[in-house]
Amino acid sequence: MGGIKYSGENLRQIKFLLGGIGAGNISLEGRGSLTDWEIFNRPHKGNKLFANFVSLHFNLKGKDYVKIIDRKPFPPFEGSHGFENIRMEGYPHFSEAEFTDFFPFAIIDFFERNFPLKISLTAYTPFIPLDFENSSLPIAIFKYKFKNITGRKIDFKISFSMMNPVGTDGTEKLNSPLNKCFGKNINEYFEKENLKGIYFYSRKYNKEDIRYGNITLATDSQKVFYKLKWEEGEWWKNWRVFWEEFFEGNFKNKDIEETPDGKTSVASLGIKETIYPDEEKEINFYLSWYFPNRINYWGLDKECKGKILKNWYSKKFSNSKEVIEYFIKNEKYLFEKSKNFSERFFSSSLPEDFISGVSSQFHTLRSNTFFITDDGNFYGFEGCSENSGCCPLNCTHVLNYEQLIAFFFPEFEKRMRKVDYLYNTDENGYMAFRTNIPLGIKRWKSLPAADGQCGTILKVYREWKISGDKEFLKEIYNSVKKSMEFVWKEWDKDKDGLMEGRQHTTYDIELYGPNPFTSFIYLASLKAMMEISEFMGDMEFSERCKEIFEKGRKNIMNLWNGKYFIQKCNISPTPPYQFCEGCLSSQLLGQFLSDILNLGNLIEEKYINKTLSSILKFNFLDDFSKHKNYMRIYAINEEKGLVLCSWPYGN
C-alpha cells in the first residue's frame, strides 16, 4: 500500500477516526492505542476507555516476551499519583512505530530491536464514494499481522481487552469501571458460524433510552480463550490476575452475572496461534457498536430540545452483532472498494502536504460533526467542541465552504437541500439558516443570512448538475425562486446586482453596504438561477435574473480600488467589524463557487488574478510570532498562514 508516513514525534497528535459516517467514531492514535470513544452520539475528546489494550505474550528458548501492541507513551510523564494507568501504560511497549495514512486504512508498523516477530496493524472502516450506506457502518476492523523472523516456531497469545462502557450517554469519563451510569452490565460470550466474541450490554436501560445500546468484540480466529469479567480486589488485583491467566493462556470464568449498580466490568478476548519460521499470520478483531437513540441536547428552541432521534443504522441492524455479521458477508466488496479509493486518491501527483490536508477532511465526515437520522436526512454541526456539537445544524453559510460531501455522497446534499427549501423556507422566501429537528415542530427564527441564502441556491444548482435529477429540481423550484425574490426584498431592493442593507454573514456579524464578499456570492447565484429557471421553462424569471446579473457585474467594479475589492459601508457612524478599505481573504468566495460549478468568470479575469495576488501579498504571514491575536488561535509562533483581513493602506 502507498500513503503518507509518520514516525517519532510526528505520531503525537495523530488521531485516525474509525467508524462510519454519522455512526460515531473511535480514534486510533499514531502509536496504536485507542482514544476518544465517541460512539455514544456526541463528541468526547480525550475519552480513554479503562483497561483497553491489546497484549502479546510468547516464550522463545526459555525467555518470556510480553508487549502491549502500541508504541511507548510520549511524555510529559506527570500526575499526582504517577503516570496514568488506564490502558496498561506501565507494561512494556514497542520502542518505535511508523504510521501510514492510507485513508480509510491506517497502517502501523511496530519496531523493537532483536524482537522475534515483525508486527503491524491495519485498521479501517469501509469508505466507498457514492455508496453512503456501506460507508456508514458502526464498525472498526483491526488486522494484526505477524511474521516470524526466527528459525523456530513460536506459540503466541494475543488478547484484546476493554471495559464494558454501555450505560454512558457520552458525557461521563470512561477511565474507571465505577460510575453511577453503570449497572446490570453483562459481558456474554457467543459463537456464530465463523465468529467468536464477546457481546457487551446492560439491562439497566430500556430500548428507548438514550443510554441503551451494545458493543460486540469478535474474531474469526478459532483458537479463542476469553475472560468475561476481570477479578475485583484491592491493590490492582484485577490487573495482576489478568496477567497471571494470560501468561497461562487459560482465562478463568464464572457464571454470567450482572454488575451491581454503579459498576461495570472488563472482559478480554484472547487468541492462541502458532507461527512457523518465515510464516506470516493475520489475526482480525472486529469491533462494532449499536446506540440507536440520539437526543437533541443542543435545542435551538425549547420545543425541539430533548426530543429523541433514531440513528440511520438502527433501520438496518437491531444490534451490534448483526453489524459484524453483515460486514463478514460483504467483506470482499467492502475491502476492495475501499482499497480502490485509497489507491486512486494517494496515487495523485499533487504535493504530499496537499494530499495530507485533503485526506484529513475525510475524518470530519466521520466525526460527530455529522449524523444521519432514520428517515435518511443528513445533518451537521459547524464542528465539534470537547463534548458537544458546536453551532447546530446545517448552517447554510458554513456549508458554502464544504464541497466534499456533494462529490463523494451527493445523496446527502440533495436531502439537505430538500430540508432547506421544503422545511426551512417560508412563503415570503425567508430561509432559516439553521435547522430545527425533529422536522416540522418549529422553524428556527433569526436574522436571515445573506451569504447563506444565496449560497444555498448555488448548492441547488450543484446538486442538480451532479445528479441530473429533474424531479428533485421540480420539487423545490418554487421555494428556490421565492428565496431569490427575498434577496430583492431584503438586500438588493434597487436590483442593481449588489448586496446592500443589513447582511448577516458567516463571520457572525452584520455587514452594511455593498461589499465583494456577499455580492460575488449573489452574482454567482443569479447566474445559476438564470439556468435553473430556463430549464424549468420560467423564461421571464430567467431574464429578470440575467438583467440584474449584468448590472451587478458592472456595478461591482465600483468597489475596485486598483488592487482588490473593498466595502462601501453606507451607515454612519460606521458600525463595529466592517472591513471597509481592508483586503478580505474571502472576498472572491463567490468566484470560487462559480469556478467549481463551471459558471465561469463573474468579472474580467484580470481583476480576479490581481485580487488573488493582493490577498497573497497582503494577507499571508510567514511568521505568526509577530502577529497580535486576542481571539481564537489557529496559528501560533513561527507558523505560516493567511489572516482574515489586512489594511495595507490604513483606515
PDB file of C-alpha atoms in Angstrom, residues 209-340:
ATOM      1  CA  ASP A 209     -33.450   5.204  26.485  1.00  0.00           C
ATOM      2  CA  ILE A 210     -30.567   7.273  25.089  1.00  0.00           C
ATOM      3  CA  ARG A 211     -28.217   5.146  27.210  1.00  0.00           C
ATOM      4  CA  TYR A 212     -29.427   1.902  25.676  1.00  0.00           C
ATOM      5  CA  GLY A 213     -27.074   0.027  23.395  1.00  0.00           C
ATOM      6  CA  ASN A 214     -24.494  -2.694  22.982  1.00  0.00           C
ATOM      7  CA  ILE A 215     -20.999  -3.381  21.660  1.00  0.00           C
ATOM      8  CA  THR A 216     -19.567  -6.501  20.061  1.00  0.00           C
ATOM      9  CA  LEU A 217     -15.915  -7.553  20.012  1.00  0.00           C
ATOM     10  CA  ALA A 218     -15.354 -10.564  17.762  1.00  0.00           C
ATOM     11  CA  THR A 219     -12.769 -12.503  15.801  1.00  0.00           C
ATOM     12  CA  ASP A 220     -12.790 -15.057  13.011  1.00  0.00           C
ATOM     13  CA  SER A 221      -9.920 -16.952  14.650  1.00  0.00           C
ATOM     14  CA  GLN A 222     -10.791 -20.369  16.014  1.00  0.00           C
ATOM     15  CA  LYS A 223      -8.388 -20.887  18.926  1.00  0.00           C
ATOM     16  CA  VAL A 224     -10.121 -18.487  21.277  1.00  0.00           C
ATOM     17  CA  PHE A 225      -9.961 -18.115  25.045  1.00  0.00           C
ATOM     18  CA  TYR A 226     -11.765 -15.410  26.946  1.00  0.00           C
ATOM     19  CA  LYS A 227     -12.401 -13.786  30.290  1.00  0.00           C
ATOM     20  CA  LEU A 228     -15.842 -12.264  30.733  1.00  0.00           C
ATOM     21  CA  LYS A 229     -15.282 -10.456  33.992  1.00  0.00           C
ATOM     22  CA  TRP A 230     -11.996  -9.377  35.485  1.00  0.00           C
ATOM     23  CA  GLU A 231     -11.412 -10.107  39.153  1.00  0.00           C
ATOM     24  CA  GLU A 232     -12.126  -7.460  41.758  1.00  0.00           C
ATOM     25  CA  GLY A 233      -9.972  -6.646  44.763  1.00  0.00           C
ATOM     26  CA  GLU A 234      -7.667  -4.114  46.298  1.00  0.00           C
ATOM     27  CA  TRP A 235      -4.243  -3.066  45.068  1.00  0.00           C
ATOM     28  CA  TRP A 236      -4.710  -3.774  41.386  1.00  0.00           C
ATOM     29  CA  LYS A 237      -5.763  -7.393  41.828  1.00  0.00           C
ATOM     30  CA  ASN A 238      -7.710  -7.082  38.558  1.00  0.00           C
ATOM     31  CA  TRP A 239      -4.558  -6.324  36.560  1.00  0.00           C
ATOM     32  CA  ARG A 240      -2.460  -8.938  38.380  1.00  0.00           C
ATOM     33  CA  VAL A 241      -4.897 -11.786  37.881  1.00  0.00           C
ATOM     34  CA  PHE A 242      -5.358 -10.880  34.224  1.00  0.00           C
ATOM     35  CA  TRP A 243      -1.625 -11.179  33.575  1.00  0.00           C
ATOM     36  CA  GLU A 244      -1.283 -14.432  35.523  1.00  0.00           C
ATOM     37  CA  GLU A 245      -4.059 -16.050  33.491  1.00  0.00           C
ATOM     38  CA  PHE A 246      -2.978 -14.505  30.200  1.00  0.00           C
ATOM     39  CA  PHE A 247       0.540 -15.932  30.623  1.00  0.00           C
ATOM     40  CA  GLU A 248      -1.005 -19.351  31.235  1.00  0.00           C
ATOM     41  CA  GLY A 249      -3.292 -18.957  28.225  1.00  0.00           C
ATOM     42  CA  ASN A 250      -6.288 -20.059  30.258  1.00  0.00           C
ATOM     43  CA  PHE A 251      -8.672 -17.371  31.488  1.00  0.00           C
ATOM     44  CA  LYS A 252     -10.939 -18.488  34.306  1.00  0.00           C
ATOM     45  CA  ASN A 253     -14.635 -17.651  34.091  1.00  0.00           C
ATOM     46  CA  LYS A 254     -17.586 -17.709  36.441  1.00  0.00           C
ATOM     47  CA  ASP A 255     -21.244 -17.843  35.529  1.00  0.00           C
ATOM     48  CA  ILE A 256     -22.528 -14.747  33.706  1.00  0.00           C
ATOM     49  CA  GLU A 257     -23.812 -12.228  36.195  1.00  0.00           C
ATOM     50  CA  GLU A 258     -24.899  -8.610  36.184  1.00  0.00           C
ATOM     51  CA  THR A 259     -22.712  -5.977  37.759  1.00  0.00           C
ATOM     52  CA  PRO A 260     -24.144  -4.114  40.760  1.00  0.00           C
ATOM     53  CA  ASP A 261     -25.451  -0.578  40.335  1.00  0.00           C
ATOM     54  CA  GLY A 262     -22.702   1.940  39.731  1.00  0.00           C
ATOM     55  CA  LYS A 263     -20.264  -0.671  38.420  1.00  0.00           C
ATOM     56  CA  THR A 264     -19.283  -2.276  35.158  1.00  0.00           C
ATOM     57  CA  SER A 265     -16.648  -4.876  34.298  1.00  0.00           C
ATOM     58  CA  VAL A 266     -13.722  -5.597  31.985  1.00  0.00           C
ATOM     59  CA  ALA A 267     -13.518  -8.503  29.538  1.00  0.00           C
ATOM     60  CA  SER A 268     -10.750  -9.921  27.360  1.00  0.00           C
ATOM     61  CA  LEU A 269     -10.877 -11.853  24.098  1.00  0.00           C
ATOM     62  CA  GLY A 270      -7.750 -13.939  23.605  1.00  0.00           C
ATOM     63  CA  ILE A 271      -6.404 -15.914  20.651  1.00  0.00           C
ATOM     64  CA  LYS A 272      -3.715 -18.595  20.528  1.00  0.00           C
ATOM     65  CA  GLU A 273      -1.693 -19.161  17.377  1.00  0.00           C
ATOM     66  CA  THR A 274       1.392 -20.984  16.197  1.00  0.00           C
ATOM     67  CA  ILE A 275       3.629 -19.376  13.618  1.00  0.00           C
ATOM     68  CA  TYR A 276       6.499 -21.172  11.879  1.00  0.00           C
ATOM     69  CA  PRO A 277       9.783 -19.695  10.606  1.00  0.00           C
ATOM     70  CA  ASP A 278       9.245 -17.089   7.842  1.00  0.00           C
ATOM     71  CA  GLU A 279       5.483 -17.614   8.102  1.00  0.00           C
ATOM     72  CA  GLU A 280       3.001 -14.721   8.204  1.00  0.00           C
ATOM     73  CA  LYS A 281      -0.312 -14.831  10.051  1.00  0.00           C
ATOM     74  CA  GLU A 282      -3.138 -12.337  10.330  1.00  0.00           C
ATOM     75  CA  ILE A 283      -5.435 -12.021  13.323  1.00  0.00           C
ATOM     76  CA  ASN A 284      -8.614  -9.989  12.978  1.00  0.00           C
ATOM     77  CA  PHE A 285     -10.620  -8.220  15.635  1.00  0.00           C
ATOM     78  CA  TYR A 286     -13.968  -6.667  14.734  1.00  0.00           C
ATOM     79  CA  LEU A 287     -15.425  -4.005  16.999  1.00  0.00           C
ATOM     80  CA  SER A 288     -18.978  -2.814  16.354  1.00  0.00           C
ATOM     81  CA  TRP A 289     -21.463  -0.728  18.297  1.00  0.00           C
ATOM     82  CA  TYR A 290     -25.173  -0.023  18.409  1.00  0.00           C
ATOM     83  CA  PHE A 291     -26.507   3.053  20.215  1.00  0.00           C
ATOM     84  CA  PRO A 292     -29.676   3.828  18.267  1.00  0.00           C
ATOM     85  CA  ASN A 293     -31.144   6.690  20.304  1.00  0.00           C
ATOM     86  CA  ARG A 294     -29.803  10.193  19.899  1.00  0.00           C
ATOM     87  CA  ILE A 295     -31.144  13.125  21.914  1.00  0.00           C
ATOM     88  CA  ASN A 296     -31.454  16.697  20.715  1.00  0.00           C
ATOM     89  CA  TYR A 297     -29.277  18.120  23.500  1.00  0.00           C
ATOM     90  CA  TRP A 298     -28.474  21.391  21.707  1.00  0.00           C
ATOM     91  CA  GLY A 299     -32.030  22.720  21.437  1.00  0.00           C
ATOM     92  CA  LEU A 300     -32.264  25.709  19.118  1.00  0.00           C
ATOM     93  CA  ASP A 301     -35.799  26.045  20.508  1.00  0.00           C
ATOM     94  CA  LYS A 302     -37.275  24.521  23.650  1.00  0.00           C
ATOM     95  CA  GLU A 303     -39.953  22.766  21.595  1.00  0.00           C
ATOM     96  CA  CYS A 304     -37.260  20.596  19.990  1.00  0.00           C
ATOM     97  CA  LYS A 305     -34.777  20.206  22.825  1.00  0.00           C
ATOM     98  CA  GLY A 306     -34.840  16.809  24.485  1.00  0.00           C
ATOM     99  CA  LYS A 307     -36.580  15.053  21.614  1.00  0.00           C
ATOM    100  CA  ILE A 308     -35.281  11.568  20.767  1.00  0.00           C
ATOM    101  CA  LEU A 309     -33.948  10.868  17.268  1.00  0.00           C
ATOM    102  CA  LYS A 310     -33.125   7.484  15.776  1.00  0.00           C
ATOM    103  CA  ASN A 311     -29.824   6.815  14.049  1.00  0.00           C
ATOM    104  CA  TRP A 312     -29.843   5.692  10.440  1.00  0.00           C
ATOM    105  CA  TYR A 313     -28.059   2.418  11.173  1.00  0.00           C
ATOM    106  CA  SER A 314     -30.881   1.365  13.520  1.00  0.00           C
ATOM    107  CA  LYS A 315     -33.059   0.793  10.434  1.00  0.00           C
ATOM    108  CA  LYS A 316     -30.607  -1.738   9.050  1.00  0.00           C
ATOM    109  CA  PHE A 317     -29.480  -3.505  12.222  1.00  0.00           C
ATOM    110  CA  SER A 318     -31.071  -4.454  15.517  1.00  0.00           C
ATOM    111  CA  ASN A 319     -27.828  -4.942  17.464  1.00  0.00           C
ATOM    112  CA  SER A 320     -24.056  -4.707  17.078  1.00  0.00           C
ATOM    113  CA  LYS A 321     -23.598  -8.425  16.357  1.00  0.00           C
ATOM    114  CA  GLU A 322     -25.611  -8.010  13.177  1.00  0.00           C
ATOM    115  CA  VAL A 323     -23.223  -5.255  12.052  1.00  0.00           C
ATOM    116  CA  ILE A 324     -20.249  -7.636  12.175  1.00  0.00           C
ATOM    117  CA  GLU A 325     -22.201 -10.419  10.507  1.00  0.00           C
ATOM    118  CA  TYR A 326     -23.106  -8.033   7.686  1.00  0.00           C
ATOM    119  CA  PHE A 327     -19.504  -6.933   7.338  1.00  0.00           C
ATOM    120  CA  ILE A 328     -18.172 -10.513   7.208  1.00  0.00           C
ATOM    121  CA  LYS A 329     -20.670 -11.481   4.494  1.00  0.00           C
ATOM    122  CA  ASN A 330     -19.716  -8.464   2.396  1.00  0.00           C
ATOM    123  CA  GLU A 331     -16.068  -8.108   3.388  1.00  0.00           C
ATOM    124  CA  LYS A 332     -14.572  -8.685  -0.045  1.00  0.00           C
ATOM    125  CA  TYR A 333     -16.673  -5.921  -1.624  1.00  0.00           C
ATOM    126  CA  LEU A 334     -16.190  -3.520   1.312  1.00  0.00           C
ATOM    127  CA  PHE A 335     -12.425  -4.026   1.445  1.00  0.00           C
ATOM    128  CA  GLU A 336     -11.747  -3.948  -2.289  1.00  0.00           C
ATOM    129  CA  LYS A 337     -13.884  -0.871  -2.949  1.00  0.00           C
ATOM    130  CA  SER A 338     -12.288   0.974  -0.035  1.00  0.00           C
ATOM    131  CA  LYS A 339      -8.808  -0.016  -1.207  1.00  0.00           C
ATOM    132  CA  ASN A 340      -9.617   1.038  -4.757  1.00  0.00           C
TER     133      ASN A 340
END
